Tab-separated table of C-alpha atoms and ligand atoms in Angstrom:
chain	number	residue	atom	x	y	z
R	1	MET	CA	-18.155	-17.869	11.084
R	2	GLU	CA	-18.813	-17.190	14.743
R	3	ILE	CA	-15.941	-15.665	16.693
R	4	PRO	CA	-15.854	-16.869	20.300
R	5	GLU	CA	-15.283	-14.545	23.248
R	6	GLN	CA	-12.631	-16.747	24.826
R	7	GLN	CA	-9.766	-18.642	23.189
R	8	TRP	CA	-6.759	-20.829	23.992
R	9	ALA	CA	-3.380	-19.136	24.239
R	10	GLN	CA	0.120	-19.677	25.613
R	11	VAL	CA	0.773	-16.734	27.916
R	12	ILE	CA	3.998	-15.483	29.501
R	13	GLU	CA	2.358	-14.184	32.681
R	14	THR	CA	5.563	-13.206	34.447
R	15	PRO	CA	8.801	-12.769	32.493
R	16	ARG	CA	11.261	-15.670	32.892
R	17	ARG	CA	8.606	-17.917	34.516
R	18	GLY	CA	7.589	-19.990	31.476
R	19	VAL	CA	4.338	-20.145	29.535
R	20	VAL	CA	0.846	-20.899	30.859
R	21	TYR	CA	-1.672	-22.588	28.550
R	22	LYS	CA	-4.991	-20.959	29.351
R	23	GLN	CA	-8.155	-19.286	28.071
R	24	ILE	CA	-8.011	-15.539	27.462
R	25	PRO	CA	-10.423	-13.072	25.797
R	26	VAL	CA	-10.409	-12.647	22.004
R	27	GLN	CA	-9.459	-9.064	21.032
R	28	GLN	CA	-11.405	-6.925	18.539
R	29	PRO	CA	-9.516	-5.502	15.536
R	30	GLY	CA	-9.125	-1.693	15.377
R	31	PRO	CA	-10.115	0.309	12.237
R	32	ASP	CA	-6.860	-0.497	10.365
R	33	GLU	CA	-6.477	-4.031	11.710
R	34	VAL	CA	-7.538	-7.582	10.935
R	35	LEU	CA	-8.361	-10.458	13.265
R	36	VAL	CA	-6.628	-13.621	12.088
R	37	ASN	CA	-7.663	-17.139	13.072
R	38	ILE	CA	-4.170	-18.581	13.369
R	39	LYS	CA	-3.822	-22.198	12.191
R	40	TYR	CA	-0.071	-22.758	12.602
R	41	SER	CA	2.791	-20.779	14.085
R	42	GLY	CA	6.511	-21.422	13.841
R	43	VAL	CA	8.598	-21.148	17.010
R	44	CYS	CA	11.559	-18.810	16.541
R	45	HIS	CA	14.517	-18.457	18.899
R	46	THR	CA	13.380	-14.827	19.289
R	47	ASP	CA	10.338	-16.223	21.137
R	48	LEU	CA	12.764	-17.841	23.560
R	49	HIS	CA	14.548	-14.478	24.027
R	50	ALA	CA	11.105	-12.986	24.842
R	51	LEU	CA	10.472	-15.794	27.339
R	52	THR	CA	13.812	-15.380	29.099
R	53	GLY	CA	13.686	-11.564	28.811
R	54	ASP	CA	17.389	-11.426	27.938
R	55	TRP	CA	17.289	-8.609	25.354
R	56	PRO	CA	17.661	-4.888	26.140
R	57	LEU	CA	14.181	-4.225	24.718
R	58	GLU	CA	11.115	-3.906	26.914
R	59	GLU	CA	8.305	-6.363	26.212
R	60	LYS	CA	4.578	-6.356	26.927
R	61	SER	CA	3.469	-8.205	30.047
R	62	PRO	CA	1.514	-10.444	30.232
R	63	LEU	CA	2.474	-11.496	26.714
R	64	VAL	CA	1.315	-13.942	24.075
R	65	GLY	CA	4.450	-14.745	22.042
R	66	GLY	CA	4.802	-15.945	18.456
R	67	HIS	CA	5.455	-14.191	15.143
R	68	GLU	CA	5.420	-16.849	12.409
R	69	GLY	CA	1.635	-17.182	12.248
R	70	ALA	CA	-0.326	-18.437	9.248
R	71	GLY	CA	-4.108	-18.262	9.297
R	72	ILE	CA	-7.367	-16.912	7.925
R	73	VAL	CA	-8.845	-13.425	8.289
R	74	VAL	CA	-12.125	-13.634	10.257
R	75	ALA	CA	-12.838	-9.939	10.902
R	76	LYS	CA	-11.505	-6.548	9.868
R	77	GLY	CA	-11.755	-2.871	10.751
R	78	ASP	CA	-13.742	-0.318	8.677
R	79	GLN	CA	-10.673	1.143	6.967
R	80	VAL	CA	-9.324	-2.168	5.712
R	81	THR	CA	-9.660	-2.711	1.960
R	82	ARG	CA	-6.445	-4.632	1.205
R	83	VAL	CA	-7.652	-7.966	2.593
R	84	GLY	CA	-11.034	-9.502	3.205
R	85	VAL	CA	-12.614	-12.066	5.484
R	86	GLY	CA	-11.593	-15.538	4.300
R	87	ASP	CA	-8.211	-14.455	2.928
R	88	HIS	CA	-5.160	-16.461	4.011
R	89	VAL	CA	-2.477	-14.288	5.578
R	90	GLY	CA	0.780	-14.418	7.490
R	91	VAL	CA	1.399	-12.481	10.707
R	92	LYS	CA	5.057	-11.546	11.059
R	93	TRP	CA	7.438	-10.049	13.630
R	94	LEU	CA	6.656	-6.615	12.205
R	95	ASN	CA	3.005	-6.406	13.218
R	96	GLY	CA	2.703	-2.768	12.199
R	97	SER	CA	4.625	0.445	11.548
R	98	CYS	CA	3.688	4.122	11.091
R	99	LEU	CA	4.032	3.987	7.267
R	100	ALA	CA	5.043	7.672	7.274
R	101	CYS	CA	8.487	8.077	8.872
R	102	GLU	CA	11.755	8.315	6.918
R	103	PHE	CA	12.341	4.566	7.297
R	104	CYS	CA	8.822	3.486	6.349
R	105	CYS	CA	8.953	5.797	3.300
R	106	GLN	CA	12.216	4.144	2.207
R	107	SER	CA	10.829	0.624	2.688
R	108	ASP	CA	12.962	0.109	5.774
R	109	GLU	CA	9.908	-0.323	7.947
R	110	PRO	CA	11.649	-2.647	10.436
R	111	LEU	CA	13.560	0.482	11.489
R	112	CYS	CA	10.366	2.487	12.188
R	113	PRO	CA	10.597	4.017	15.675
R	114	GLU	CA	6.911	3.156	16.165
R	115	ALA	CA	7.155	-0.434	14.931
R	116	LEU	CA	4.863	-2.906	16.703
R	117	LEU	CA	6.463	-6.317	17.220
R	118	SER	CA	4.278	-9.439	17.254
R	119	GLY	CA	4.861	-11.615	20.286
R	120	TYR	CA	6.996	-8.957	21.918
R	121	THR	CA	5.428	-5.473	22.177
R	122	VAL	CA	1.965	-6.690	21.085
R	123	ASP	CA	0.372	-10.133	21.502
R	124	GLY	CA	1.476	-12.601	18.855
R	125	THR	CA	0.496	-15.852	17.202
R	126	PHE	CA	0.510	-18.446	20.007
R	127	GLN	CA	-3.252	-17.939	20.329
R	128	GLN	CA	-6.279	-18.816	18.232
R	129	TYR	CA	-7.147	-15.244	17.223
R	130	CYS	CA	-4.459	-12.638	16.669
R	131	VAL	CA	-4.806	-8.939	15.797
R	132	ALA	CA	-2.465	-7.481	13.158
R	133	LYS	CA	-2.212	-4.261	11.136
R	134	ALA	CA	-3.758	-4.950	7.724
R	135	ALA	CA	-0.976	-3.082	5.880
R	136	HIS	CA	1.650	-5.512	7.197
R	137	VAL	CA	0.098	-8.977	6.921
R	138	SER	CA	1.490	-11.064	4.060
R	139	ILE	CA	-1.195	-12.253	1.661
R	140	LEU	CA	-0.820	-15.998	1.093
R	141	PRO	CA	-2.157	-17.775	-1.998
R	142	LYS	CA	-4.881	-20.214	-0.875
R	143	GLU	CA	-2.996	-23.273	-2.137
R	144	VAL	CA	-0.075	-22.639	0.232
R	145	PRO	CA	0.013	-25.155	3.108
R	146	LEU	CA	-0.286	-23.091	6.286
R	147	ASP	CA	2.052	-25.347	8.313
R	148	ALA	CA	4.990	-25.286	5.866
R	149	ILE	CA	4.705	-21.551	5.157
R	150	ALA	CA	4.772	-20.575	8.855
R	151	PRO	CA	8.603	-20.715	9.265
R	152	ILE	CA	9.027	-18.597	6.119
R	153	LEU	CA	7.216	-15.712	7.846
R	154	CYS	CA	10.176	-14.866	10.078
R	155	ALA	CA	13.053	-17.271	9.481
R	156	GLY	CA	12.650	-17.375	5.684
R	157	ILE	CA	12.216	-13.643	5.180
R	158	THR	CA	15.090	-12.852	7.544
R	159	VAL	CA	17.667	-15.112	5.902
R	160	TYR	CA	16.566	-14.154	2.392
R	161	LYS	CA	17.064	-10.484	3.298
R	162	GLY	CA	20.382	-11.293	4.992
R	163	LEU	CA	21.661	-13.070	1.886
R	164	LYS	CA	20.737	-10.055	-0.248
R	165	GLU	CA	22.435	-7.739	2.258
R	166	SER	CA	25.607	-9.867	2.048
R	167	GLY	CA	26.062	-8.877	-1.597
R	168	ALA	CA	27.163	-12.447	-2.428
R	169	ARG	CA	26.709	-13.270	-6.102
R	170	PRO	CA	25.785	-16.550	-7.837
R	171	GLY	CA	28.697	-18.976	-7.760
R	172	GLN	CA	30.179	-17.461	-4.594
R	173	ILE	CA	30.479	-19.236	-1.275
R	174	VAL	CA	28.529	-18.384	1.863
R	175	ALA	CA	29.239	-19.824	5.314
R	176	ILE	CA	26.060	-20.244	7.344
R	177	VAL	CA	26.808	-20.322	11.050
R	178	GLY	CA	23.997	-21.991	12.983
R	179	ALA	CA	23.014	-23.833	9.791
R	180	GLY	CA	21.144	-26.609	11.599
R	181	GLY	CA	18.664	-24.303	13.354
R	182	GLY	CA	15.433	-22.725	12.123
R	183	LEU	CA	17.002	-19.778	10.320
R	184	GLY	CA	20.027	-21.786	9.239
R	185	CYS	CA	18.180	-24.561	7.444
R	186	LEU	CA	16.134	-22.036	5.490
R	187	ALA	CA	19.256	-19.961	4.774
R	188	GLN	CA	20.799	-22.996	3.067
R	189	GLN	CA	17.755	-23.405	0.839
R	190	TYR	CA	17.534	-19.727	-0.104
R	191	ALA	CA	21.286	-19.571	-0.713
R	192	LYS	CA	21.113	-22.548	-3.039
R	193	ALA	CA	18.101	-21.121	-4.861
R	194	MET	CA	20.057	-17.866	-5.310
R	195	GLY	CA	22.951	-19.739	-6.920
R	196	LEU	CA	25.289	-19.632	-3.921
R	197	ARG	CA	27.479	-22.444	-2.595
R	198	VAL	CA	27.058	-23.298	1.088
R	199	ILE	CA	29.412	-24.175	3.938
R	200	ALA	CA	27.218	-25.203	6.879
R	201	ILE	CA	28.490	-24.787	10.444
R	202	ASP	CA	26.667	-26.254	13.448
R	203	GLY	CA	27.037	-29.063	15.994
R	204	GLY	CA	26.198	-32.787	16.011
R	205	ASP	CA	25.465	-35.551	13.519
R	206	GLU	CA	21.695	-35.027	13.234
R	207	LYS	CA	22.317	-31.479	11.996
R	208	LYS	CA	25.156	-32.705	9.778
R	209	GLU	CA	22.875	-35.162	8.020
R	210	MET	CA	20.176	-32.508	7.593
R	211	CYS	CA	22.566	-29.864	6.221
R	212	LEU	CA	24.136	-32.208	3.679
R	213	LYS	CA	20.636	-33.214	2.550
R	214	LEU	CA	19.686	-29.543	2.177
R	215	GLY	CA	22.557	-29.063	-0.231
R	216	ALA	CA	25.509	-27.805	1.815
R	217	GLU	CA	28.814	-28.718	0.140
R	218	THR	CA	30.631	-28.987	3.474
R	219	TYR	CA	29.536	-29.376	7.088
R	220	ILE	CA	31.824	-28.180	9.862
R	221	ASP	CA	31.000	-29.370	13.381
R	222	PHE	CA	31.852	-26.575	15.823
R	223	LEU	CA	31.713	-29.081	18.699
R	224	ARG	CA	34.471	-31.199	17.130
R	225	SER	CA	36.567	-28.784	15.106
R	226	GLU	CA	39.920	-27.969	16.672
R	227	ASN	CA	40.412	-24.906	14.490
R	228	ILE	CA	37.274	-23.399	12.964
R	229	VAL	CA	39.180	-20.723	11.020
R	230	HIS	CA	41.419	-23.320	9.393
R	231	ASP	CA	38.493	-25.640	8.645
R	232	VAL	CA	36.273	-22.936	7.108
R	233	GLN	CA	39.016	-21.532	4.905
R	234	GLY	CA	40.069	-25.070	3.982
R	235	ALA	CA	36.530	-25.749	2.757
R	236	THR	CA	36.994	-23.179	-0.041
R	237	THR	CA	38.876	-24.312	-3.140
R	238	ASP	CA	41.546	-21.609	-3.003
R	239	GLY	CA	41.736	-21.549	0.799
R	240	LEU	CA	40.858	-17.835	0.955
R	241	GLY	CA	37.582	-18.313	2.829
R	242	PRO	CA	33.898	-17.710	2.054
R	243	HIS	CA	32.734	-14.562	0.246
R	244	ALA	CA	30.052	-14.034	2.874
R	245	VAL	CA	29.254	-15.242	6.372
R	246	LEU	CA	25.693	-15.353	7.649
R	247	LEU	CA	25.714	-15.503	11.447
R	248	VAL	CA	22.425	-17.034	12.587
R	249	ALA	CA	23.592	-18.700	15.823
R	250	ALA	CA	22.264	-17.500	19.155
R	251	SER	CA	25.661	-17.696	20.894
R	252	GLU	CA	28.489	-15.177	20.931
R	253	ALA	CA	31.596	-17.294	20.226
R	254	PRO	CA	31.104	-17.761	16.462
R	255	PHE	CA	30.655	-14.007	16.016
R	256	GLN	CA	34.256	-13.540	17.178
R	257	GLN	CA	35.620	-16.057	14.678
R	258	ALA	CA	34.003	-14.848	11.439
R	259	ALA	CA	36.320	-11.912	10.763
R	260	SER	CA	39.282	-14.291	10.839
R	261	TYR	CA	38.010	-16.626	8.123
R	262	VAL	CA	35.966	-14.415	5.783
R	263	ARG	CA	37.557	-13.779	2.373
R	264	PRO	CA	39.199	-10.386	1.717
R	265	ARG	CA	36.472	-8.029	0.367
R	266	GLY	CA	33.962	-10.398	1.961
R	267	SER	CA	31.006	-9.521	4.156
R	268	ILE	CA	29.830	-10.679	7.550
R	269	VAL	CA	26.098	-10.376	8.175
R	270	MET	CA	24.958	-10.576	11.791
R	271	ILE	CA	21.427	-11.907	12.182
R	272	GLY	CA	21.465	-13.998	15.363
R	273	MET	CA	21.140	-11.932	18.512
R	274	PRO	CA	22.814	-13.697	21.432
R	275	ALA	CA	22.013	-11.863	24.658
R	276	HIS	CA	24.579	-9.483	26.212
R	277	ALA	CA	26.973	-10.180	23.333
R	278	TYR	CA	29.561	-7.998	21.616
R	279	LEU	CA	31.482	-8.400	18.417
R	280	LYS	CA	35.254	-8.122	18.472
R	281	ALA	CA	37.253	-8.015	15.233
R	282	SER	CA	40.818	-6.924	14.525
R	283	ILE	CA	40.633	-3.370	13.140
R	284	PHE	CA	43.911	-3.826	11.266
R	285	ASN	CA	42.736	-6.978	9.493
R	286	THR	CA	39.269	-5.583	8.818
R	287	VAL	CA	40.848	-2.549	7.137
R	288	VAL	CA	43.592	-4.168	5.102
R	289	ARG	CA	41.312	-7.034	4.029
R	290	MET	CA	38.419	-4.625	3.303
R	291	VAL	CA	35.889	-6.704	5.228
R	292	SER	CA	32.304	-5.449	5.690
R	293	ILE	CA	30.493	-6.218	8.929
R	294	LYS	CA	26.795	-5.404	9.171
R	295	GLY	CA	23.529	-6.245	10.894
R	296	SER	CA	20.380	-7.409	9.122
R	297	TYR	CA	16.958	-7.235	10.750
R	298	VAL	CA	13.978	-9.223	9.386
R	299	GLY	CA	12.817	-7.763	6.037
R	300	ASN	CA	10.360	-5.291	4.560
R	301	ARG	CA	6.978	-6.185	3.048
R	302	GLN	CA	8.437	-6.775	-0.392
R	303	ASP	CA	11.191	-9.030	1.002
R	304	GLY	CA	8.310	-10.968	2.545
R	305	ASN	CA	6.498	-11.279	-0.772
R	306	GLU	CA	9.684	-12.413	-2.521
R	307	ALA	CA	10.547	-14.962	0.187
R	308	ILE	CA	7.025	-16.399	-0.102
R	309	ASP	CA	7.371	-16.489	-3.889
R	310	PHE	CA	10.535	-18.637	-3.610
R	311	PHE	CA	8.494	-21.029	-1.468
R	312	MET	CA	5.584	-20.993	-3.941
R	313	ARG	CA	7.940	-22.004	-6.733
R	314	GLY	CA	8.943	-25.131	-4.785
R	315	LEU	CA	12.502	-23.970	-4.111
R	316	ILE	CA	12.249	-24.022	-0.324
R	317	GLN	CA	11.620	-27.316	1.456
R	318	ALA	CA	13.155	-27.031	4.894
R	319	PRO	CA	12.300	-29.623	7.533
R	320	PHE	CA	9.795	-28.814	10.280
R	321	LYS	CA	7.976	-30.762	12.991
R	322	VAL	CA	4.410	-30.050	14.091
R	323	VAL	CA	3.285	-30.286	17.744
R	324	PRO	CA	0.115	-29.002	19.438
R	325	LEU	CA	0.140	-25.474	20.917
R	326	SER	CA	-0.210	-27.055	24.372
R	327	GLU	CA	3.358	-28.432	24.003
R	328	LEU	CA	5.054	-25.080	23.374
R	329	GLY	CA	6.915	-25.282	26.699
R	330	LYS	CA	8.687	-28.464	25.564
R	331	VAL	CA	9.759	-26.769	22.321
R	332	TYR	CA	11.360	-23.949	24.324
R	333	GLU	CA	13.221	-26.510	26.428
R	334	LEU	CA	14.647	-28.295	23.381
R	335	MET	CA	15.541	-24.981	21.764
R	336	GLY	CA	17.377	-23.798	24.879
R	337	GLN	CA	19.443	-26.996	24.759
R	338	GLY	CA	20.276	-26.465	21.052
R	339	LYS	CA	18.565	-29.762	20.249
R	340	ILE	CA	16.266	-28.649	17.432
R	341	ALA	CA	17.307	-29.554	13.889
R	342	GLY	CA	15.168	-27.348	11.636
R	343	ARG	CA	11.998	-25.683	12.936
R	344	TYR	CA	9.107	-26.595	15.228
R	345	VAL	CA	5.667	-25.410	14.207
R	346	VAL	CA	2.790	-25.424	16.701
R	347	LYS	CA	-0.693	-26.383	15.534
R	348	ILE	CA	-3.242	-23.989	16.972
R	349	PRO	CA	-6.432	-25.800	18.082
R	350	ASP	CA	-9.504	-25.310	15.843
X	1	NAD	P1	17.792	-21.977	16.569
X	1	NAD	O1	17.950	-22.238	18.023
X	1	NAD	O2	16.785	-22.737	15.795
X	1	NAD	O3	19.187	-22.142	15.820
X	1	NAD	C1	20.419	-21.677	16.304
X	1	NAD	C2	21.477	-22.674	15.857
X	1	NAD	O4	22.771	-22.147	16.192
X	1	NAD	C3	21.367	-24.035	16.559
X	1	NAD	O5	21.255	-25.069	15.593
X	1	NAD	C4	22.664	-24.127	17.353
X	1	NAD	O6	23.146	-25.467	17.437
X	1	NAD	C5	23.588	-23.249	16.505
X	1	NAD	N1	24.809	-22.825	17.197
X	1	NAD	C6	24.989	-22.499	18.498
X	1	NAD	N2	26.289	-22.219	18.724
X	1	NAD	C7	26.948	-22.348	17.550
X	1	NAD	C8	28.307	-22.210	17.145
X	1	NAD	N3	29.267	-21.860	18.005
X	1	NAD	N4	28.612	-22.430	15.843
X	1	NAD	C9	27.661	-22.805	14.961
X	1	NAD	N5	26.364	-22.968	15.294
X	1	NAD	C10	26.009	-22.741	16.568
X	1	NAD	O7	17.489	-20.395	16.463
X	1	NAD	P2	16.797	-19.555	15.269
X	1	NAD	O8	15.324	-19.529	15.462
X	1	NAD	O9	17.353	-20.002	13.989
X	1	NAD	O10	17.320	-18.070	15.639
X	1	NAD	C11	18.706	-17.782	15.706
X	1	NAD	C12	18.972	-16.379	16.197
X	1	NAD	O11	18.498	-15.429	15.227
X	1	NAD	C13	18.286	-15.969	17.502
X	1	NAD	O12	19.156	-15.167	18.284
X	1	NAD	C14	17.099	-15.152	17.034
X	1	NAD	O13	16.620	-14.244	17.991
X	1	NAD	C15	17.739	-14.434	15.876
X	1	NAD	N6	16.803	-13.878	14.878
X	1	NAD	C16	17.145	-12.684	14.323
X	1	NAD	C17	16.337	-12.123	13.359
X	1	NAD	C18	16.726	-10.824	12.731
X	1	NAD	O14	15.874	-10.174	12.147
X	1	NAD	N7	17.984	-10.426	12.786
X	1	NAD	C19	15.157	-12.755	12.963
X	1	NAD	C20	14.850	-13.992	13.528
X	1	NAD	C21	15.683	-14.545	14.493
X	2	ZN	ZN1	11.679	-14.757	14.446
X	3	ZN	ZN1	7.570	4.445	10.404
């Protein structure tokens, strides 16, 4: 296959000024890297944070965003033996890490101080040809549809890891806050597949319908509820609240409420990263109710393999809509307005 010199990409040329659909040069892979012809890429709310530049983390500029990319390896560096040309792979948020620090050695590679982040500190998947470290791409079985697997590569892995971090056991109840969004809809599917019972929290009837279809036992509309704490606890049979809360919303308010409705001994897992936000919880209640509050950040390579395996076994069927890469700007607009139920996936031109 011939690799062109120029390619189509969506580029953030100046932070906060939107994306420009244009031709840019195709990069060459380094010795430990692969060049992936991206076919589909999911659009994560993190991409919107990169666009608006609202996180306290410096990004590359100009930048090609995107980190849920599924495609085919078209070239590789001399040192690469793990994957070959023609293999189907996924490019994730964690584009690369040093593989030698304390965190990499303990399979906590997202915590690597030298981690490279796709679509943030290095160019990502909103382009036809993307470079990624060979050690970190996820190998995808050839029968996997590249559009449906794309959202698994960040959203799926992240919520699967978050559910494991919550410590919730089969039969227990998890509240998913932001359940109608990209991470939330996948979280419901993984939770169900892991034997958990789901309370879905989000806003509006479109998301309600979707969540109930995905298997949530209860839907609580944060736009209509007059008392979220009362409603969430009331949705559990004994009124004591959910065993775990997975916070995947990109706004601060629900983070303040979780400690008031989680069950004693329960855990609150923060995954969403609303900009400039802080968490406030009563110390007294957190202590005497023995509540755990923690953060969870994407997943390691094995979490990725396991999340993909759930998908391969037909357990994960979250809704997604496909639009051409040229329409990425419109997806950002809808996402900013909280109007996306499920995930958008962009089709990269052939
Ligand atoms: P999304 O926009 O698709 O979904 C967010 C959902 O939250 C929307 O459906 C919105 O209606 C809902 N929401 C907003 N306010 C709410 C409230 N008060 N109560 C309940 N729901 C509310 O976004 P996404 O792609 O799912 O990402 C969500 C967040 O997770 C972002 O901040 C993103 O950066 C972050 N994220 C974190 C990780 C990680 O590793 N920790 C990985 C991926 C994404
Ligand atoms: Zn993401
Ligand atoms: Zn490292």
